[in-house]
Amino acid sequence: MTVTKEQIVTWLEETAVVLNENKEYLTELDSPIGDADHGINMTRGFNKVMEKLPTVADKDIGNILKTTGMTLLSSVGGASGPLYGTFYMRAGMAVMAKEELSNEDLYKMLQAGVDGVVQRGRAVPEDKTMIDAWTPAMSALKAAVEAGDDTVTALEKSVAAAEQGMKDTIPMQARKGRASYLGERSIGHQDPGATSSYLIINALLETVKGV
Amino acid sequence: MKKLINAVDDVVKEQLEGMALAHPDYVKVHFDPTYVYRADAPVEGKVALISGGGSGHEPMHGGFVGYGMLDAACPGEVFTSPTPDQMYEAALAVNGGAGVLFLVKNYTGDVLNFETAAELAYADGIAVQSILIDDDVAVKDSLYTAGRRGVGTTVLAEKIVGAATEARYDLKQCADLARKVNKYGRSMGMALTSCTVPAAGKPTFELGDDEIEIGIGIHGEPGMRREKMKAVDEIVDDMMAEILDDGPYARTVREWDNEHGEWIDVELIDPPFEAGDEIIAFVNSMGGTPVSELYAVYRRVAQICEGRDINIVRNLIGPYITSLEMQGFSITLLKADEEILKFWDAPVNTPGLRWGV
């Protein structure tokens, strides 16, 4: 089973829809431990991506994702801009010229994106960041791909791990980003970046499932 | 929410348009991407000083663009870092051939975006250096946090390093001076009220009528502790103790190595204040606190310094680095040596700060 270029475009569209639906939720999560703008910034960025997407929809997957990353980089701001911008740009570079993705390609693409985020933001697991959603999600995806699961099953496992990773940020004390200034007061709140990351990978699953 | 705005999405753009109309002799505003730059830029042979950050801190940074201070400022959305394309294009626009120095407040968003911009500028053959301002003593440790935030010292660094660029310091000298100003500067802030980001529509945090937040940053983010309201002298006593009794502050920061085109880790240690130090004292309003109350604060600051044999040789009092309409204030103390004082006293001519011209 493969993921087609059309599905990648649909994934980005679905991501924009889901982020817009969760705009206030993400901003609310960002209020007690951040600066109350995560939902606002992410929707601004993905609305820009939606404007750009028609101009690159006929290009290969690598180019589509790279354009997505460049657009986020110049429109989101905050820490999320360079982090998500880097995520999509690196993901795109890993699948340049491809029109469809095998499960291995899909894993390679997402892992390249996550590696880029780690390099830029220098976060490690349990810092209470988006990495806490991505790390278990990628481990689960890797195991599923190696076990020969079909795409939907592999992504289902990955999304379940991302959701658990997102929830696991609640008891963590933040060590990166603005939330880190709160020290122990950051405990008890779910990380907004881990949440938007979960929404993004879940949007990929929903797209591949075709619902 | 009651604010003097039209559509929420147009807030920053319309405010910048107003600024351009008000100060055509000083600044121009470029949109798409957005940056404020000196009307006479680029100044040939002079290092270009660029800063930026989220909007909502006015007059910083746009109001400090002009002779003797910044060459360009990159405003983001309210309380949101600007993006790398803004900084990169501002660098192209104001580079006078002597390179570009980024002054970056230590907030994760600002740092990551400026890092990306430095790489872009370098790739274009522009000599670039980037110095971090991290002076907020409310943040105690750097190991388990993103490090001290960049607050009041930023204003003083923009003034002092801006004057050095006019004196034709080269890029390395400007970077060294900026690093020194940051090393000698310490700040602490507090809030009487929260503030409302226009796009959010409600206060960033809740603070009871009889409560104050000590150790607040400049984005309405909660501070280090919450207390019951008390007399101004008691508040200032606490904050001055945090600043004056703060020990050596050690941390590792990333600086751009322009020779090799890579990021390098630099170990920095800020020495504590000592009896006999000469300082610049900066008492700043968070936006909603009137100047009259700042003088009540300054009165106590001066008394404390006198009692500890610390000599205030210059001062700055007013709203310069604000958090929208928040009531509260911050204190910044900067140890001033001969070089720092010389450039502090040098002429400056910007919409937000002006003397000696």
XYZ file of C-alpha atoms in Angstrom:
568
model
C 0.000 0.000 0.000
C 1.281 3.423 -0.850
C 0.502 7.025 -0.018
C -0.141 9.049 -3.144
C 0.707 12.632 -3.922
C -2.997 13.461 -3.905
C -3.234 12.063 -0.384
C -0.317 14.237 0.741
C -2.137 17.291 -0.592
C -5.325 16.138 1.140
C -3.329 15.615 4.348
C -2.178 19.243 4.262
C -5.725 20.449 3.568
C -7.074 18.244 6.346
C -4.377 19.620 8.671
C -5.504 23.169 7.912
C -9.122 22.237 8.644
C -8.270 20.457 11.884
C -6.014 23.273 13.105
C -8.723 25.827 12.374
C -11.227 23.663 14.287
C -8.798 23.444 17.197
C -7.564 27.038 17.035
C -9.112 28.075 20.341
C -8.288 24.778 22.025
C -4.588 25.119 21.146
C -4.545 28.747 22.231
C -6.210 27.790 25.512
C -3.582 25.120 26.134
C -0.952 27.773 25.439
C -2.417 30.281 27.916
C -1.376 28.830 31.287
C 2.117 27.749 30.172
C 2.888 29.893 27.130
C 1.700 33.090 25.587
C -1.709 32.173 24.254
C -0.930 32.243 20.561
C -0.235 28.697 19.381
C -3.611 28.136 17.742
C -3.591 31.612 16.227
C -0.108 31.173 14.766
C -0.637 27.659 13.431
C -3.890 28.550 11.669
C -2.332 31.684 10.191
C 0.481 29.518 8.822
C -1.692 26.748 7.438
C -4.150 29.211 5.920
C -1.159 30.599 4.014
C -0.201 27.060 3.011
C -3.718 26.640 1.618
C -3.196 29.751 -0.520
C 0.117 28.401 -1.828
C -0.906 24.782 -2.304
C -2.731 25.146 -5.645
C 0.457 26.550 -7.224
C 2.493 23.449 -6.328
C -0.126 20.691 -6.245
C 1.136 19.324 -9.575
C 4.742 19.079 -8.323
C 6.264 16.032 -6.612
C 5.714 15.251 -2.933
C 9.130 16.576 -1.961
C 8.438 19.951 -3.531
C 4.958 20.198 -2.067
C 6.277 19.603 1.446
C 9.243 21.918 0.964
C 6.930 24.720 -0.140
C 4.746 23.995 2.880
C 7.788 24.340 5.136
C 8.983 27.572 3.528
C 5.493 29.025 3.843
C 5.236 28.119 7.530
C 8.727 29.499 8.160
C 7.711 32.902 6.828
C 4.208 33.097 8.259
C 3.961 31.396 11.658
C 6.574 33.143 13.783
C 7.198 32.184 17.386
C 9.080 28.964 18.017
C 6.546 26.938 16.048
C 7.439 28.683 12.779
C 11.061 27.560 12.497
C 10.254 24.179 14.078
C 7.311 23.193 11.884
C 8.928 24.974 8.924
C 12.013 22.816 9.385
C 9.843 19.719 9.859
C 8.141 20.013 6.465
C 11.244 21.198 4.620
C 13.358 18.292 5.874
C 10.506 15.860 5.301
C 10.237 17.152 1.749
C 13.955 16.864 1.092
C 13.824 13.195 2.162
C 11.270 12.345 -0.555
C 12.350 14.636 -3.391
C 10.950 13.742 -6.836
C 8.637 11.070 -5.427
C 5.045 10.845 -6.643
C 4.035 8.182 -4.148
C 5.413 6.816 -0.911
C 5.956 3.276 0.294
C 5.632 2.702 4.037
C 9.407 2.885 4.278
C 9.365 6.217 2.412
C 6.669 7.519 4.707
C 8.711 6.608 7.764
C 11.888 8.069 6.266
C 10.046 11.285 5.403
C 8.561 11.843 8.856
C 11.773 10.842 10.636
C 13.781 13.339 8.565
C 11.317 16.020 9.616
C 11.581 15.081 13.282
C 15.398 15.007 13.067
C 15.295 18.531 11.697
C 13.109 19.699 14.579
C 15.504 18.191 17.113
C 18.475 19.829 15.426
C 16.837 23.258 15.355
C 15.210 23.218 18.772
C 17.671 21.006 20.644
C 14.899 19.390 22.643
C 15.196 15.910 24.109
C 12.357 13.636 25.247
C 10.596 14.758 28.444
C 11.411 18.430 27.897
C 7.621 18.812 27.420
C 7.676 19.717 23.735
C 6.359 18.417 20.409
C 9.200 15.894 20.505
C 7.310 14.050 23.226
C 4.551 13.295 20.728
C 6.871 12.602 17.795
C 9.368 10.298 19.518
C 6.869 7.565 20.504
C 4.972 8.097 17.251
C 8.102 7.420 15.212
C 9.135 4.406 17.300
C 5.701 2.889 16.814
C 5.713 3.661 13.103
C 9.162 2.173 12.660
C 8.194 -1.044 14.442
C 4.966 -1.305 12.443
C 6.680 -0.709 9.102
C 9.359 -3.265 9.935
C 6.648 -5.746 10.941
C 5.079 -5.280 7.520
C 1.805 -3.694 8.699
C -0.314 -1.967 6.076
C -0.238 1.832 5.999
C -3.456 2.377 7.920
C -2.510 -0.058 10.673
C 0.994 1.387 10.948
C -0.359 4.919 11.179
C -3.012 3.854 13.681
C -0.284 2.534 15.957
C 1.759 5.678 15.417
C -1.171 7.985 16.166
C -2.040 6.015 19.321
C 1.562 6.434 20.480
C 1.499 10.149 19.622
C -1.715 10.603 21.588
C -0.224 8.836 24.595
C 2.961 10.908 24.231
C 0.865 14.075 24.108
C -1.006 13.093 27.276
C 2.263 12.129 28.940
C 3.381 15.758 28.686
C 0.772 16.698 31.315
C 2.816 15.657 34.397
C 6.110 16.830 32.871
C 7.958 19.945 33.989
C 8.919 21.987 30.926
C 12.621 22.421 30.220
C 12.413 24.131 26.845
C 10.561 27.112 25.457
C 8.528 29.662 27.299
C 6.827 27.101 29.544
C 10.202 26.285 31.115
C 10.145 29.622 32.951
C 7.228 28.394 35.028
C 9.265 25.621 36.612
C 6.967 23.360 38.617
C 3.970 25.460 37.647
C 4.221 23.982 34.140
C 3.263 20.574 35.611
C -0.353 19.575 35.067
C -0.766 21.174 31.651
C -0.715 19.435 28.282
C 1.902 20.808 25.918
C 0.349 22.763 23.001
C 3.145 21.799 20.578
C 2.761 18.094 21.355
C -0.965 18.574 20.807
C -0.637 20.205 17.387
C 1.852 17.491 16.427
C -0.672 14.816 17.404
C -3.344 16.608 15.334
C -1.012 16.680 12.326
C -0.158 12.988 12.380
C -3.776 12.106 13.127
C -4.788 14.130 10.068
C -2.451 11.926 8.033
C -4.156 8.795 9.365
C -7.626 10.186 8.663
C -6.538 11.084 5.143
C -5.085 7.656 4.411
C -8.177 5.990 5.868
C -10.143 8.184 3.497
C -12.700 9.412 6.003
C -11.861 43.580 25.354
C -11.687 47.340 24.864
C -8.856 48.411 22.579
C -8.243 51.156 20.039
C -8.127 48.830 17.087
C -10.012 48.098 13.901
C -9.886 44.501 12.641
C -7.789 42.261 14.892
C -5.782 40.953 11.933
C -4.751 44.481 10.915
C -3.489 45.667 14.307
C 0.262 45.508 13.696
C 0.052 46.686 10.096
C -2.069 49.740 10.900
C 0.081 50.713 13.860
C 3.199 50.553 11.664
C 1.472 52.606 8.974
C 0.762 55.225 11.615
C 4.352 55.162 12.730
C 5.623 55.658 9.183
C 3.269 58.620 8.735
C 4.332 60.143 12.051
C 8.099 59.862 11.599
C 9.005 60.055 7.899
C 12.294 61.797 8.730
C 13.424 58.853 10.836
C 11.970 55.657 9.509
C 10.423 53.877 6.595
C 8.291 50.789 6.899
C 8.533 47.937 4.431
C 5.683 45.447 4.181
C 5.708 41.877 2.925
C 7.930 41.112 4.670
C 7.572 43.649 7.448
C 10.481 45.661 8.799
C 11.093 49.206 10.005
C 14.333 50.753 8.753
C 16.265 53.984 8.910
C 15.148 56.529 6.352
C 18.814 57.029 5.342
C 19.722 53.328 5.171
C 22.057 51.809 4.224
C 24.737 53.887 5.916
C 27.928 53.210 3.998
C 30.744 51.604 5.970
C 28.766 51.340 9.211
C 27.844 48.097 10.940
C 24.079 47.674 10.690
C 22.356 46.933 13.997
C 19.129 44.966 13.736
C 16.774 43.773 16.398
C 13.231 42.531 16.457
C 10.668 40.574 18.312
C 6.973 40.321 18.866
C 4.933 43.527 18.738
C 3.308 44.900 21.871
C 6.504 46.223 23.480
C 6.489 49.650 21.875
C 8.423 51.850 21.617
C 10.854 48.876 21.446
C 12.019 48.008 18.799
C 10.624 50.100 15.936
C 10.716 53.303 17.972
C 14.453 52.898 18.399
C 15.263 52.926 14.709
C 17.295 55.971 13.743
C 20.627 57.703 14.212
C 22.657 56.236 17.060
C 20.495 53.204 17.669
C 18.968 50.582 15.352
C 19.250 50.399 11.572
C 16.234 48.121 11.343
C 13.631 46.460 13.520
C 11.554 43.423 12.633
C 8.163 43.409 14.325
C 6.257 40.150 14.597
C 2.607 39.733 15.421
C 1.707 40.785 18.965
C 3.922 38.798 21.355
C 4.990 36.515 18.510
C 8.490 36.391 17.123
C 8.990 37.781 13.631
C 9.984 35.377 10.859
C 13.394 34.773 9.236
C 12.425 36.369 5.922
C 11.808 39.671 7.719
C 15.213 39.651 9.384
C 16.974 38.462 6.269
C 15.433 41.088 4.003
C 16.006 43.803 6.604
C 19.667 42.752 6.679
C 19.889 43.060 2.898
C 18.242 46.483 3.012
C 20.419 48.100 5.693
C 23.770 46.386 5.263
C 26.238 49.200 4.537
C 29.045 46.811 3.670
C 30.423 46.470 7.207
C 28.184 43.592 8.215
C 25.101 43.090 10.306
C 24.740 42.539 14.035
C 21.556 40.913 15.317
C 20.579 41.735 18.894
C 18.297 38.911 19.972
C 16.239 38.669 23.136
C 16.477 35.197 24.606
C 13.075 33.776 23.817
C 12.925 30.456 22.028
C 10.941 31.845 19.109
C 13.183 34.870 18.605
C 16.302 32.732 18.891
C 15.187 30.075 16.379
C 13.980 32.629 13.827
C 17.087 34.816 14.105
C 19.294 31.715 13.839
C 17.603 30.811 10.571
C 17.976 34.408 9.339
C 21.681 34.496 10.228
C 22.215 31.365 8.134
C 20.340 32.934 5.198
C 22.319 36.201 5.413
C 25.605 34.343 5.684
C 24.716 32.254 2.645
C 24.298 35.548 0.767
C 27.798 36.665 1.690
C 26.788 39.151 4.386
C 29.066 39.200 7.440
C 26.748 38.519 10.353
C 27.017 38.226 14.125
C 24.280 37.507 16.591
C 24.360 38.395 20.281
C 21.818 37.153 22.795
C 20.393 39.361 25.536
C 19.513 37.264 28.616
C 19.276 39.487 31.669
C 16.131 38.528 33.589
C 17.173 37.382 37.056
C 13.668 36.051 37.708
C 14.872 32.972 35.847
C 17.223 31.250 38.245
C 18.737 28.360 36.397
C 19.731 27.864 32.794
C 20.104 24.085 32.844
C 16.437 23.181 33.090
C 14.948 26.200 31.371
C 15.456 28.026 28.089
C 17.714 30.355 30.088
C 17.198 33.910 31.299
C 14.851 35.983 29.187
C 15.940 39.078 27.350
C 14.263 42.131 28.871
C 15.287 45.680 29.916
C 18.961 45.401 29.056
C 17.903 45.091 25.424
C 16.952 48.790 25.314
C 20.264 49.836 26.853
C 22.233 47.552 24.512
C 20.474 48.969 21.457
C 21.401 52.503 22.572
C 25.004 51.744 23.490
C 25.891 49.459 20.582
C 24.024 51.737 18.172
C 26.299 54.601 19.225
C 29.323 52.350 18.711
C 28.235 51.617 15.149
C 28.103 55.372 14.504
C 31.680 55.590 15.850
C 32.536 52.999 13.187
C 33.314 50.114 15.490
C 33.770 47.064 13.290
C 31.482 44.044 13.494
C 33.580 42.149 16.018
C 33.968 45.208 18.242
C 30.216 45.790 18.143
C 29.536 42.142 19.023
C 32.054 42.281 21.891
C 30.450 45.449 23.239
C 26.954 43.966 23.003
C 28.146 40.862 24.846
C 29.657 43.063 27.545
C 26.515 45.145 28.012
C 24.526 41.929 28.403
C 27.110 40.622 30.870
C 26.813 43.733 33.026
C 23.029 44.124 32.869
C 20.421 42.527 35.138
C 16.668 43.046 35.248
C 13.549 42.071 37.115
C 9.899 42.840 36.389
C 6.526 42.660 38.111
C 2.877 43.017 37.146
C -0.123 44.571 38.880
C -2.453 43.440 36.094
C -2.464 41.055 33.153
C -2.721 42.181 29.541
C -4.819 41.180 26.557
C -3.398 40.101 23.204
C -5.885 41.486 20.633
C -6.139 38.193 18.752
C -6.813 36.280 21.988
C -9.427 38.757 23.188
C -9.037 37.991 26.876
C -6.314 38.493 29.492
C -3.298 36.204 29.172
C -3.522 35.257 32.846
C -5.839 35.967 35.750
C -4.627 38.098 38.625
C -6.849 38.906 41.584
C -7.555 42.523 42.597
C -5.242 42.205 45.580
C -2.573 40.094 43.874
C 0.698 40.919 42.105
C 2.962 38.738 39.990
C 6.686 39.019 40.727
C 9.281 38.065 38.127
C 7.094 38.508 35.093
C 8.523 38.491 31.568
C 7.429 40.911 28.864
C 4.807 38.746 27.176
C 2.270 38.495 29.931
C 3.705 35.118 30.796
C 3.325 34.336 34.473
C 6.275 35.153 36.706
C 8.174 33.391 39.477
C 5.680 33.913 42.294
C 2.370 35.499 43.155
C 1.952 37.681 46.232
C -0.549 39.905 47.954
C -0.362 43.577 46.998
C 1.949 45.581 49.230
C 3.653 48.989 49.463
C 5.872 50.071 46.594
C 8.949 50.261 48.849
C 8.487 46.634 49.889
C 8.069 45.519 46.281
C 11.179 47.414 45.172
C 13.156 46.064 48.153
C 12.389 42.501 47.051
C 13.213 43.120 43.401
C 16.416 45.027 44.110
C 17.553 42.208 46.401
C 17.002 39.717 43.572
C 19.124 41.857 41.243
C 21.873 43.001 43.607
C 22.305 39.684 45.421
C 22.239 37.616 42.240
C 25.436 35.579 42.101
C 27.562 34.834 39.047
C 25.329 33.599 36.224
C 26.909 30.932 34.030
C 25.404 29.400 30.904
C 26.226 28.240 27.409
C 24.832 30.231 24.492
C 25.015 29.723 20.757
C 26.788 32.339 18.678
C 27.310 32.433 14.944
C 30.901 31.902 13.828
C 30.993 34.055 10.736
C 34.432 32.782 9.690
C 33.468 29.128 9.559
C 29.763 29.554 8.934
C 28.541 27.511 11.870
C 27.013 27.833 15.313
C 29.394 27.543 18.221
C 28.724 27.153 21.928
C 30.090 30.013 24.014
C 30.448 29.823 27.797
C 29.447 33.077 29.488
C 29.574 34.147 33.127
C 27.985 37.386 34.358
C 29.721 38.789 37.451
C 27.542 40.022 40.337
C 27.275 43.679 41.331
C 29.739 44.973 43.916
C 29.995 47.955 46.233
C 31.687 50.788 44.374
C 30.107 49.916 41.013
C 28.900 52.745 38.800
C 25.595 51.890 37.150
C 22.901 53.063 34.778
C 19.501 52.562 36.472
C 16.526 51.987 34.183
C 13.016 52.011 35.631
C 10.530 50.923 32.984
C 6.742 50.902 32.797
C 5.040 47.752 31.473
C 2.698 50.078 29.601
C -0.165 50.802 32.007
C 1.764 52.219 34.939
C 2.074 56.025 34.930
C 5.421 57.783 35.053
C 4.513 59.246 38.452
C 4.555 55.766 39.989
C 7.860 55.022 38.243
C 9.356 57.935 40.171
C 8.117 56.375 43.410
C 9.946 53.237 42.331
C 13.070 55.163 41.368
C 13.098 56.916 44.765
C 13.454 53.554 46.484
C 15.945 52.235 43.915
C 18.165 55.259 44.563
C 17.902 54.843 48.349
C 18.878 51.183 48.147
C 21.830 51.872 45.850
C 23.081 54.599 48.143
C 22.865 52.248 51.106
C 24.949 49.660 49.261
C 27.553 52.094 47.969
C 26.451 51.636 44.364
C 26.634 54.828 42.386
C 23.844 55.579 39.891
C 25.617 57.715 37.292
C 22.809 57.784 34.692
C 19.150 56.840 34.674
C 16.316 56.202 32.262
C 12.716 56.350 33.456
C 9.629 55.723 31.365
C 7.776 53.212 29.192
C 10.401 51.805 26.806
C 9.886 48.026 26.799
C 6.239 47.391 27.503
C 3.698 44.577 27.596
C 0.681 46.180 25.937
C -1.522 47.768 28.633
C -0.116 45.786 31.562
C 0.363 47.699 34.782
C 3.680 47.024 36.418
C 7.307 47.905 36.030
C 10.766 46.527 35.640
C 14.123 47.561 37.018
C 17.310 47.153 35.009
C 20.724 47.898 36.464
C 23.714 48.046 34.161
C 27.257 48.291 35.428
C 28.781 51.091 33.375
C 32.454 51.343 32.537
C 34.028 54.189 30.591
C 33.253 52.683 27.187
C 29.609 52.023 28.045
C 29.120 55.512 29.482
C 30.740 57.168 26.463
C 28.314 55.461 24.115
C 25.363 55.988 26.466
C 26.008 59.733 26.381
C 26.528 59.845 22.614
C 23.789 61.506 20.542
C 20.720 59.475 19.649
C 17.879 60.546 17.393
C 15.004 58.099 17.114
C 11.221 58.374 17.546
C 11.461 56.745 20.984
C 14.746 58.025 22.404
C 16.454 61.283 21.640
C 19.235 63.333 23.183
C 22.377 65.240 22.277
C 21.084 66.304 18.878
